Short mmCIF file of C-alpha atoms in Angstrom, two decimals:
data_model
loop_
_atom_site.label_atom_id
_atom_site.label_comp_id
_atom_site.label_asym_id
_atom_site.label_seq_id
_atom_site.Cartn_x
_atom_site.Cartn_y
_atom_site.Cartn_z
CA MET J 1 22.82 -21.91 20.75
CA GLN J 2 23.92 -22.90 17.23
CA THR J 3 20.87 -25.15 16.96
CA VAL J 4 18.56 -22.25 17.80
CA ILE J 5 20.28 -20.01 15.24
CA ARG J 6 20.06 -22.71 12.55
CA PHE J 7 16.39 -23.31 13.33
CA TYR J 8 15.67 -19.59 13.21
CA THR J 9 17.57 -19.19 9.92
CA LEU J 10 15.68 -22.14 8.43
CA PHE J 11 12.41 -20.61 9.62
CA LEU J 12 13.29 -17.27 7.97
CA HIS J 13 14.14 -19.04 4.70
CA TRP J 14 10.78 -20.82 4.84
CA LEU J 15 8.99 -17.50 5.38
CA ASP J 16 10.86 -15.96 2.43
CA ALA J 17 9.90 -18.92 0.25
CA ALA J 18 6.25 -18.68 1.32
CA SER J 19 5.92 -14.90 0.86
CA PRO J 20 4.96 -15.00 -2.86
CA ALA J 21 2.12 -17.39 -2.10
CA MET J 22 1.01 -15.22 0.82
CA MET J 23 0.91 -12.09 -1.34
CA LEU J 24 -1.08 -14.01 -3.94
CA LEU J 25 -3.57 -15.03 -1.24
CA VAL J 26 -3.83 -11.42 -0.05
CA ARG J 27 -4.51 -10.27 -3.62
CA LEU J 28 -7.08 -13.00 -4.22
CA TYR J 29 -8.89 -12.35 -0.94
CA ILE J 30 -9.21 -8.60 -1.39
CA ALA J 31 -10.11 -9.04 -5.08
CA HIS J 32 -12.93 -11.37 -4.07
CA VAL J 33 -14.32 -8.85 -1.56
CA PHE J 34 -14.64 -6.09 -4.14
CA TRP J 35 -15.62 -8.38 -7.04
CA ALA J 36 -18.53 -9.81 -5.03
CA SER J 37 -19.70 -6.29 -4.22
CA GLY J 38 -19.50 -5.25 -7.89
CA ILE J 39 -21.44 -8.32 -9.02
CA LEU J 40 -24.10 -7.57 -6.43
CA LYS J 41 -24.38 -4.01 -7.73
CA ILE J 42 -24.84 -5.00 -11.38
CA SER J 43 -27.30 -7.76 -10.51
CA ASP J 44 -29.86 -5.16 -9.38
CA TRP J 45 -28.98 -1.78 -10.85
CA SER J 46 -32.13 0.00 -9.71
CA THR J 47 -31.39 -0.93 -6.09
CA THR J 48 -27.79 0.17 -6.57
CA LEU J 49 -28.92 3.59 -7.77
CA LEU J 50 -31.36 3.83 -4.88
CA LEU J 51 -28.60 2.99 -2.39
CA PHE J 52 -26.26 5.60 -3.86
CA THR J 53 -29.11 8.12 -3.69
CA ASP J 54 -30.52 7.44 -0.22
CA GLU J 55 -28.33 5.12 1.86
CA HIS J 56 -24.77 6.11 1.04
CA PRO J 57 -24.51 9.14 -1.23
CA VAL J 58 -20.96 10.07 -2.19
CA PRO J 59 -20.21 13.72 -1.37
CA GLY J 60 -19.68 15.79 -4.51
CA LEU J 61 -20.89 13.19 -7.00
CA PRO J 62 -24.32 12.62 -8.51
CA PRO J 63 -25.66 9.21 -7.41
CA ALA J 64 -25.63 7.73 -10.93
CA VAL J 65 -22.01 8.78 -11.51
CA ALA J 66 -20.94 7.44 -8.11
CA ALA J 67 -22.73 4.14 -8.81
CA VAL J 68 -21.08 3.72 -12.21
CA LEU J 69 -17.63 4.64 -10.92
CA GLY J 70 -17.90 2.45 -7.84
CA THR J 71 -19.18 -0.53 -9.77
CA THR J 72 -16.57 -0.10 -12.51
CA PHE J 73 -13.75 -0.02 -9.97
CA GLU J 74 -15.23 -2.98 -8.08
CA LEU J 75 -15.27 -5.05 -11.27
CA CYS J 76 -12.05 -3.91 -12.97
CA CYS J 77 -9.59 -3.55 -10.10
CA PRO J 78 -10.14 -7.09 -8.75
CA VAL J 79 -9.24 -8.52 -12.15
CA LEU J 80 -6.00 -6.52 -12.12
CA LEU J 81 -5.27 -7.59 -8.54
CA THR J 82 -5.92 -11.24 -9.35
CA LEU J 83 -3.51 -11.11 -12.28
CA GLY J 84 -1.04 -8.94 -10.40
CA LEU J 85 -1.13 -6.51 -13.32
CA ALA J 86 -0.80 -2.82 -12.43
CA ALA J 87 -1.65 -4.10 -8.96
CA ARG J 88 -0.29 -1.10 -7.07
CA LEU J 89 -2.32 1.24 -9.25
CA ALA J 90 -5.43 -0.94 -8.84
CA THR J 91 -5.27 -0.55 -5.06
CA LEU J 92 -5.71 3.23 -5.19
CA PRO J 93 -9.38 3.47 -6.20
CA LEU J 94 -10.21 0.61 -3.84
CA LEU J 95 -8.48 2.40 -0.97
CA VAL J 96 -10.39 5.60 -1.77
CA MET J 97 -13.66 3.67 -1.93
CA THR J 98 -12.91 1.96 1.37
CA ALA J 99 -12.23 5.32 3.02
CA VAL J 100 -15.39 6.86 1.57
CA ILE J 101 -17.49 3.89 2.70
CA ASN J 102 -15.94 3.97 6.15
CA PHE J 103 -16.28 7.69 6.78
CA THR J 104 -19.58 8.46 5.03
CA TYR J 105 -21.69 5.35 5.41
CA GLN J 106 -20.77 2.88 8.08
CA GLN J 107 -17.68 2.28 10.10
CA ALA J 108 -16.95 -1.41 10.27
CA PRO J 109 -13.79 -3.23 11.38
CA GLU J 110 -13.47 -5.01 8.04
CA HIS J 111 -12.90 -1.67 6.30
CA TYR J 112 -9.67 -1.24 8.27
CA HIS J 113 -8.74 -4.81 7.41
CA TRP J 114 -9.33 -4.16 3.71
CA ALA J 115 -7.30 -0.94 3.87
CA LEU J 116 -4.43 -2.77 5.56
CA LEU J 117 -4.37 -5.50 2.90
CA LEU J 118 -4.61 -2.97 0.08
CA GLY J 119 -1.81 -0.99 1.74
CA MET J 120 0.36 -4.12 1.78
CA ILE J 121 -0.04 -4.46 -1.97
CA LEU J 122 0.49 -0.73 -2.54
CA PHE J 123 3.69 -0.49 -0.48
CA PHE J 124 5.23 -3.94 -0.99
CA GLY J 125 3.97 -4.76 -4.48
CA PRO J 126 1.98 -7.76 -5.65
CA GLY J 127 4.76 -10.28 -5.08
CA ARG J 128 6.65 -12.66 -7.33
CA LEU J 129 3.52 -14.54 -8.44
CA SER J 130 2.26 -11.64 -10.51
CA LEU J 131 2.37 -10.29 -14.03
CA ASP J 132 3.92 -7.10 -12.65
CA HIS J 133 6.89 -9.13 -11.42
CA LEU J 134 7.20 -10.97 -14.74
CA ILE J 135 7.06 -7.70 -16.70
CA ALA J 136 9.63 -6.06 -14.42
CA ARG J 137 12.04 -8.97 -14.81
CA ARG J 138 11.64 -9.01 -18.59
CA ALA J 139 12.20 -5.25 -18.70
CA GLY J 140 15.38 -5.64 -16.66
CA HIS J 141 14.08 -3.94 -13.52
CA GLY J 142 14.71 -6.90 -11.24
CA ASN J 143 11.97 -7.46 -8.71
CA THR J 144 10.62 -3.93 -8.52
CA ILE J 145 7.58 -2.54 -10.22
#
């Protein structure tokens, strides 16, 4: 029984040691998803405006405003997530966008996946491999930010 307990304890220590890298991978993955979408939008702005007008209009916003806001968030928030800078704040517009896309345009399983990953960052923070963590430690707040 002691061998099982030691193995399990060692396994838990390994998981704890790997968690910063895992949170970094989560941040990089979700940043890539939104960054790629933002790059696609700016590469053909007239099509982007057409899509926001006809395909997936955002309720309550003029198409041009929705296109600018969406593209801005898709290009700025991934940079923040990649750096782990204001990462929790950066998840909020992306979560809202994911919800709007899911409920007004098309429901796709990946939207739930994105929301789950963004929720991990929002609730657990960006992890130790982030500027948020470095800033918190320098400010004397320990590991929380």
